[in-house]
């Protein structure tokens, strides 16, 4: 319905902002990450998702397309409502969500209020393949990172994907991976050793 809303930021509440568009104040549910990018009284632009039910018309808005796409993926999972999706994206960025899925780290998700272990495990399971179709947009530099789906036994591939999400280029990653005994480590162990190696480069 609405692709985005743009206007003056008129009010900020808990997980909600009001954007004045030509004298009409739109109530927009959002994350703390988006709120941190907006300034009271200044021009604000949020990409929107509309939820229409018999008794409600709710608007959800996000500062970046990446956060909007992550929200859509989350609410598309059975048992994950908008409130839980907002809580998760207030605790982690879209890149952080990618990282959690690639490394299957449920603790990154259960850190969000109201998100239990079962829901976190369901999210990690259902998003493992779906995260591959998302191109995360870096709104500051204009760069993009495409995360491809990993195979079931590809620890090295998963580690490389996670490092790419963190912003490392392929040349640096390849150099760091040369001295790592990947057979004896799990995905998180490979990532940790690669990060240590790149800090020494």
PDB file of C-alpha atoms in Angstrom, residues 2-193:
ATOM      1  CA  UNK A   2       2.553   2.609   1.152  1.00  0.00           C
ATOM      2  CA  UNK A   3       6.111   2.134  -0.162  1.00  0.00           C
ATOM      3  CA  UNK A   4       7.521   4.724   2.195  1.00  0.00           C
ATOM      4  CA  UNK A   5       6.496   7.687   4.341  1.00  0.00           C
ATOM      5  CA  UNK A   6       8.485  10.909   4.351  1.00  0.00           C
ATOM      6  CA  UNK A   7       7.855  13.906   6.537  1.00  0.00           C
ATOM      7  CA  UNK A   8       8.815  15.642   9.772  1.00  0.00           C
ATOM      8  CA  UNK A   9       9.398  13.503  12.854  1.00  0.00           C
ATOM      9  CA  UNK A  10       6.707  14.816  15.230  1.00  0.00           C
ATOM     10  CA  UNK A  11       6.892  12.389  18.168  1.00  0.00           C
ATOM     11  CA  UNK A  12       8.834   9.414  19.504  1.00  0.00           C
ATOM     12  CA  UNK A  13       7.501   6.785  21.877  1.00  0.00           C
ATOM     13  CA  UNK A  14       8.536   3.244  22.797  1.00  0.00           C
ATOM     14  CA  UNK A  15       8.915   1.392  19.466  1.00  0.00           C
ATOM     15  CA  UNK A  16       6.768   4.021  17.760  1.00  0.00           C
ATOM     16  CA  UNK A  17       7.280   7.281  15.878  1.00  0.00           C
ATOM     17  CA  UNK A  18       4.826   9.811  14.471  1.00  0.00           C
ATOM     18  CA  UNK A  19       5.668  11.243  11.066  1.00  0.00           C
ATOM     19  CA  UNK A  20       3.882  14.414   9.964  1.00  0.00           C
ATOM     20  CA  UNK A  21       3.197  14.159   6.231  1.00  0.00           C
ATOM     21  CA  UNK A  22       1.503  17.353   5.046  1.00  0.00           C
ATOM     22  CA  UNK A  23      -0.370  17.889   8.292  1.00  0.00           C
ATOM     23  CA  UNK A  24      -1.357  14.239   8.799  1.00  0.00           C
ATOM     24  CA  UNK A  25       0.424  12.399  11.600  1.00  0.00           C
ATOM     25  CA  UNK A  26       1.097   8.751  10.758  1.00  0.00           C
ATOM     26  CA  UNK A  27       1.708   6.435  13.711  1.00  0.00           C
ATOM     27  CA  UNK A  28       4.518   4.072  12.706  1.00  0.00           C
ATOM     28  CA  UNK A  29       5.658   1.046  14.707  1.00  0.00           C
ATOM     29  CA  UNK A  30       9.405   0.617  14.470  1.00  0.00           C
ATOM     30  CA  UNK A  31      12.650  -0.560  16.081  1.00  0.00           C
ATOM     31  CA  UNK A  32      15.133   1.157  18.343  1.00  0.00           C
ATOM     32  CA  UNK A  33      17.668   0.851  15.512  1.00  0.00           C
ATOM     33  CA  UNK A  34      15.470   2.950  13.227  1.00  0.00           C
ATOM     34  CA  UNK A  35      14.627   5.426  15.997  1.00  0.00           C
ATOM     35  CA  UNK A  36      18.345   5.980  16.607  1.00  0.00           C
ATOM     36  CA  UNK A  37      18.703   7.180  12.995  1.00  0.00           C
ATOM     37  CA  UNK A  38      15.927   9.781  13.233  1.00  0.00           C
ATOM     38  CA  UNK A  39      15.961  13.257  14.780  1.00  0.00           C
ATOM     39  CA  UNK A  40      13.004  15.059  16.304  1.00  0.00           C
ATOM     40  CA  UNK A  41      11.685  17.883  14.152  1.00  0.00           C
ATOM     41  CA  UNK A  42      13.755  16.887  11.119  1.00  0.00           C
ATOM     42  CA  UNK A  43      12.841  15.183   7.852  1.00  0.00           C
ATOM     43  CA  UNK A  44      12.395  11.431   8.261  1.00  0.00           C
ATOM     44  CA  UNK A  45      11.871   8.678   5.702  1.00  0.00           C
ATOM     45  CA  UNK A  46      10.827   5.123   6.549  1.00  0.00           C
ATOM     46  CA  UNK A  47      10.108   2.156   4.274  1.00  0.00           C
ATOM     47  CA  UNK A  48       6.766   0.700   5.280  1.00  0.00           C
ATOM     48  CA  UNK A  49       4.899  -2.539   5.810  1.00  0.00           C
ATOM     49  CA  UNK A  50       1.126  -2.330   6.334  1.00  0.00           C
ATOM     50  CA  UNK A  51      -0.886  -4.866   8.321  1.00  0.00           C
ATOM     51  CA  UNK A  52      -4.636  -4.624   7.737  1.00  0.00           C
ATOM     52  CA  UNK A  53      -7.121  -6.568   9.849  1.00  0.00           C
ATOM     53  CA  UNK A  54     -10.829  -6.181  10.590  1.00  0.00           C
ATOM     54  CA  UNK A  55     -10.155  -4.184  13.739  1.00  0.00           C
ATOM     55  CA  UNK A  56      -6.814  -2.541  12.968  1.00  0.00           C
ATOM     56  CA  UNK A  57      -4.617  -0.873  10.356  1.00  0.00           C
ATOM     57  CA  UNK A  58      -1.023  -0.924  11.576  1.00  0.00           C
ATOM     58  CA  UNK A  59       1.968   0.635   9.825  1.00  0.00           C
ATOM     59  CA  UNK A  60       5.516  -0.613  10.435  1.00  0.00           C
ATOM     60  CA  UNK A  61       8.398   1.518   9.205  1.00  0.00           C
ATOM     61  CA  UNK A  62      12.152   1.100   8.901  1.00  0.00           C
ATOM     62  CA  UNK A  63      15.070   3.381   8.072  1.00  0.00           C
ATOM     63  CA  UNK A  64      16.562   0.915   5.569  1.00  0.00           C
ATOM     64  CA  UNK A  65      15.212  -1.531   3.020  1.00  0.00           C
ATOM     65  CA  UNK A  66      17.375  -4.233   4.582  1.00  0.00           C
ATOM     66  CA  UNK A  67      15.585  -3.866   7.926  1.00  0.00           C
ATOM     67  CA  UNK A  68      12.194  -3.923   6.180  1.00  0.00           C
ATOM     68  CA  UNK A  69      13.078  -7.128   4.307  1.00  0.00           C
ATOM     69  CA  UNK A  70      14.329  -8.760   7.512  1.00  0.00           C
ATOM     70  CA  UNK A  71      11.041  -7.810   9.212  1.00  0.00           C
ATOM     71  CA  UNK A  72       9.028  -9.373   6.364  1.00  0.00           C
ATOM     72  CA  UNK A  73      11.002 -12.603   6.647  1.00  0.00           C
ATOM     73  CA  UNK A  74      10.478 -12.775  10.404  1.00  0.00           C
ATOM     74  CA  UNK A  75       6.713 -12.161  10.372  1.00  0.00           C
ATOM     75  CA  UNK A  76       6.402 -14.768   7.626  1.00  0.00           C
ATOM     76  CA  UNK A  77       7.435 -17.451  10.122  1.00  0.00           C
ATOM     77  CA  UNK A  78       4.657 -19.240  11.987  1.00  0.00           C
ATOM     78  CA  UNK A  79       4.580 -18.059  15.603  1.00  0.00           C
ATOM     79  CA  UNK A  80       6.555 -14.862  14.998  1.00  0.00           C
ATOM     80  CA  UNK A  81       4.321 -11.808  15.180  1.00  0.00           C
ATOM     81  CA  UNK A  82       5.169  -8.157  14.496  1.00  0.00           C
ATOM     82  CA  UNK A  83       5.934  -7.511  18.175  1.00  0.00           C
ATOM     83  CA  UNK A  84       8.536 -10.291  18.318  1.00  0.00           C
ATOM     84  CA  UNK A  85       9.998  -9.228  14.962  1.00  0.00           C
ATOM     85  CA  UNK A  86      10.408  -5.650  16.205  1.00  0.00           C
ATOM     86  CA  UNK A  87      12.028  -6.923  19.420  1.00  0.00           C
ATOM     87  CA  UNK A  88      14.544  -8.990  17.441  1.00  0.00           C
ATOM     88  CA  UNK A  89      15.403  -6.132  15.076  1.00  0.00           C
ATOM     89  CA  UNK A  90      15.775  -3.815  18.050  1.00  0.00           C
ATOM     90  CA  UNK A  91      18.377  -6.219  19.472  1.00  0.00           C
ATOM     91  CA  UNK A  92      20.255  -6.995  16.245  1.00  0.00           C
ATOM     92  CA  UNK A  93      20.721  -5.273  12.897  1.00  0.00           C
ATOM     93  CA  UNK A  94      19.780  -7.064   9.655  1.00  0.00           C
ATOM     94  CA  UNK A  95      23.475  -7.922   9.314  1.00  0.00           C
ATOM     95  CA  UNK A  96      23.377  -9.330  12.856  1.00  0.00           C
ATOM     96  CA  UNK A  97      20.336 -11.429  11.976  1.00  0.00           C
ATOM     97  CA  UNK A  98      22.208 -12.743   8.933  1.00  0.00           C
ATOM     98  CA  UNK A  99      25.145 -13.583  11.169  1.00  0.00           C
ATOM     99  CA  UNK A 100      22.906 -15.404  13.663  1.00  0.00           C
ATOM    100  CA  UNK A 101      21.353 -17.486  10.884  1.00  0.00           C
ATOM    101  CA  UNK A 102      24.650 -18.309   9.167  1.00  0.00           C
ATOM    102  CA  UNK A 103      26.254 -19.398  12.447  1.00  0.00           C
ATOM    103  CA  UNK A 104      22.991 -20.834  13.889  1.00  0.00           C
ATOM    104  CA  UNK A 105      23.476 -18.746  17.024  1.00  0.00           C
ATOM    105  CA  UNK A 106      20.185 -18.809  18.903  1.00  0.00           C
ATOM    106  CA  UNK A 107      21.544 -16.717  21.793  1.00  0.00           C
ATOM    107  CA  UNK A 108      21.638 -13.664  19.518  1.00  0.00           C
ATOM    108  CA  UNK A 109      17.872 -14.032  19.075  1.00  0.00           C
ATOM    109  CA  UNK A 110      16.854 -15.000  22.609  1.00  0.00           C
ATOM    110  CA  UNK A 111      18.509 -11.780  23.794  1.00  0.00           C
ATOM    111  CA  UNK A 112      15.402 -10.018  22.438  1.00  0.00           C
ATOM    112  CA  UNK A 113      12.589  -9.574  25.007  1.00  0.00           C
ATOM    113  CA  UNK A 114       9.828 -12.166  24.613  1.00  0.00           C
ATOM    114  CA  UNK A 115      11.781 -14.426  22.243  1.00  0.00           C
ATOM    115  CA  UNK A 116      12.219 -17.887  23.712  1.00  0.00           C
ATOM    116  CA  UNK A 117      14.451 -20.764  22.719  1.00  0.00           C
ATOM    117  CA  UNK A 118      11.795 -22.582  20.638  1.00  0.00           C
ATOM    118  CA  UNK A 119      10.953 -19.490  18.583  1.00  0.00           C
ATOM    119  CA  UNK A 120      14.657 -18.739  18.086  1.00  0.00           C
ATOM    120  CA  UNK A 121      15.301 -22.290  16.842  1.00  0.00           C
ATOM    121  CA  UNK A 122      12.343 -22.059  14.453  1.00  0.00           C
ATOM    122  CA  UNK A 123      13.644 -18.767  13.050  1.00  0.00           C
ATOM    123  CA  UNK A 124      17.135 -20.185  12.510  1.00  0.00           C
ATOM    124  CA  UNK A 125      15.729 -23.280  10.806  1.00  0.00           C
ATOM    125  CA  UNK A 126      13.312 -21.474   8.491  1.00  0.00           C
ATOM    126  CA  UNK A 127      15.625 -18.610   7.558  1.00  0.00           C
ATOM    127  CA  UNK A 128      18.711 -20.692   6.810  1.00  0.00           C
ATOM    128  CA  UNK A 129      17.745 -21.024   3.140  1.00  0.00           C
ATOM    129  CA  UNK A 130      15.726 -17.815   2.820  1.00  0.00           C
ATOM    130  CA  UNK A 131      18.519 -15.492   3.932  1.00  0.00           C
ATOM    131  CA  UNK A 132      20.280 -16.352   0.676  1.00  0.00           C
ATOM    132  CA  UNK A 133      17.898 -14.247  -1.400  1.00  0.00           C
ATOM    133  CA  UNK A 134      18.450 -11.042   0.552  1.00  0.00           C
ATOM    134  CA  UNK A 135      20.893  -8.391  -0.598  1.00  0.00           C
ATOM    135  CA  UNK A 136      21.807  -6.369   2.455  1.00  0.00           C
ATOM    136  CA  UNK A 137      22.072  -2.689   1.603  1.00  0.00           C
ATOM    137  CA  UNK A 138      24.680  -0.501   3.288  1.00  0.00           C
ATOM    138  CA  UNK A 139      22.910   2.855   3.175  1.00  0.00           C
ATOM    139  CA  UNK A 140      26.054   4.764   4.125  1.00  0.00           C
ATOM    140  CA  UNK A 141      28.408   3.472   1.420  1.00  0.00           C
ATOM    141  CA  UNK A 142      25.971   2.148  -1.158  1.00  0.00           C
ATOM    142  CA  UNK A 143      27.750  -1.217  -1.097  1.00  0.00           C
ATOM    143  CA  UNK A 144      25.865  -4.493  -1.044  1.00  0.00           C
ATOM    144  CA  UNK A 145      26.581  -8.000   0.190  1.00  0.00           C
ATOM    145  CA  UNK A 146      24.670 -10.977  -1.156  1.00  0.00           C
ATOM    146  CA  UNK A 147      24.580 -13.929   1.227  1.00  0.00           C
ATOM    147  CA  UNK A 148      24.209 -17.224  -0.604  1.00  0.00           C
ATOM    148  CA  UNK A 149      22.562 -20.216   1.058  1.00  0.00           C
ATOM    149  CA  UNK A 150      25.040 -22.674   2.548  1.00  0.00           C
ATOM    150  CA  UNK A 151      24.996 -26.415   2.160  1.00  0.00           C
ATOM    151  CA  UNK A 152      24.330 -28.644   5.184  1.00  0.00           C
ATOM    152  CA  UNK A 153      27.979 -29.698   5.642  1.00  0.00           C
ATOM    153  CA  UNK A 154      29.825 -26.608   4.483  1.00  0.00           C
ATOM    154  CA  UNK A 155      31.378 -25.201   7.639  1.00  0.00           C
ATOM    155  CA  UNK A 156      33.954 -23.282   5.648  1.00  0.00           C
ATOM    156  CA  UNK A 157      31.315 -21.774   3.355  1.00  0.00           C
ATOM    157  CA  UNK A 158      29.208 -20.683   6.320  1.00  0.00           C
ATOM    158  CA  UNK A 159      32.237 -19.079   7.957  1.00  0.00           C
ATOM    159  CA  UNK A 160      33.165 -17.227   4.762  1.00  0.00           C
ATOM    160  CA  UNK A 161      29.593 -15.967   4.385  1.00  0.00           C
ATOM    161  CA  UNK A 162      29.577 -14.710   7.965  1.00  0.00           C
ATOM    162  CA  UNK A 163      32.866 -12.865   7.423  1.00  0.00           C
ATOM    163  CA  UNK A 164      31.464 -11.294   4.243  1.00  0.00           C
ATOM    164  CA  UNK A 165      28.439 -10.078   6.200  1.00  0.00           C
ATOM    165  CA  UNK A 166      30.850  -8.447   8.643  1.00  0.00           C
ATOM    166  CA  UNK A 167      32.355  -6.500   5.735  1.00  0.00           C
ATOM    167  CA  UNK A 168      35.611  -8.333   5.001  1.00  0.00           C
ATOM    168  CA  UNK A 169      36.674  -8.671   1.351  1.00  0.00           C
ATOM    169  CA  UNK A 170      37.325 -12.039  -0.274  1.00  0.00           C
ATOM    170  CA  UNK A 171      41.098 -11.488  -0.592  1.00  0.00           C
ATOM    171  CA  UNK A 172      41.497 -10.887   3.154  1.00  0.00           C
ATOM    172  CA  UNK A 173      39.248 -13.836   3.983  1.00  0.00           C
ATOM    173  CA  UNK A 174      41.194 -16.207   1.706  1.00  0.00           C
ATOM    174  CA  UNK A 175      44.495 -15.138   3.261  1.00  0.00           C
ATOM    175  CA  UNK A 176      43.152 -15.665   6.776  1.00  0.00           C
ATOM    176  CA  UNK A 177      41.668 -19.094   5.997  1.00  0.00           C
ATOM    177  CA  UNK A 178      44.955 -20.569   4.699  1.00  0.00           C
ATOM    178  CA  UNK A 179      46.404 -21.346   8.112  1.00  0.00           C
ATOM    179  CA  UNK A 180      43.216 -22.621   9.770  1.00  0.00           C
ATOM    180  CA  UNK A 181      42.572 -26.314  10.422  1.00  0.00           C
ATOM    181  CA  UNK A 182      38.904 -26.193   9.441  1.00  0.00           C
ATOM    182  CA  UNK A 183      38.373 -29.944   9.891  1.00  0.00           C
ATOM    183  CA  UNK A 184      38.880 -29.747  13.656  1.00  0.00           C
ATOM    184  CA  UNK A 185      36.699 -26.665  14.233  1.00  0.00           C
ATOM    185  CA  UNK A 186      33.024 -25.826  14.062  1.00  0.00           C
ATOM    186  CA  UNK A 187      31.750 -22.786  12.138  1.00  0.00           C
ATOM    187  CA  UNK A 188      32.109 -20.369  15.046  1.00  0.00           C
ATOM    188  CA  UNK A 189      35.621 -21.606  15.742  1.00  0.00           C
ATOM    189  CA  UNK A 190      36.626 -20.995  12.130  1.00  0.00           C
ATOM    190  CA  UNK A 191      35.180 -17.479  12.259  1.00  0.00           C
ATOM    191  CA  UNK A 192      37.029 -16.651  15.495  1.00  0.00           C
ATOM    192  CA  UNK A 193      40.389 -17.851  14.169  1.00  0.00           C
TER     193      UNK A 193
END
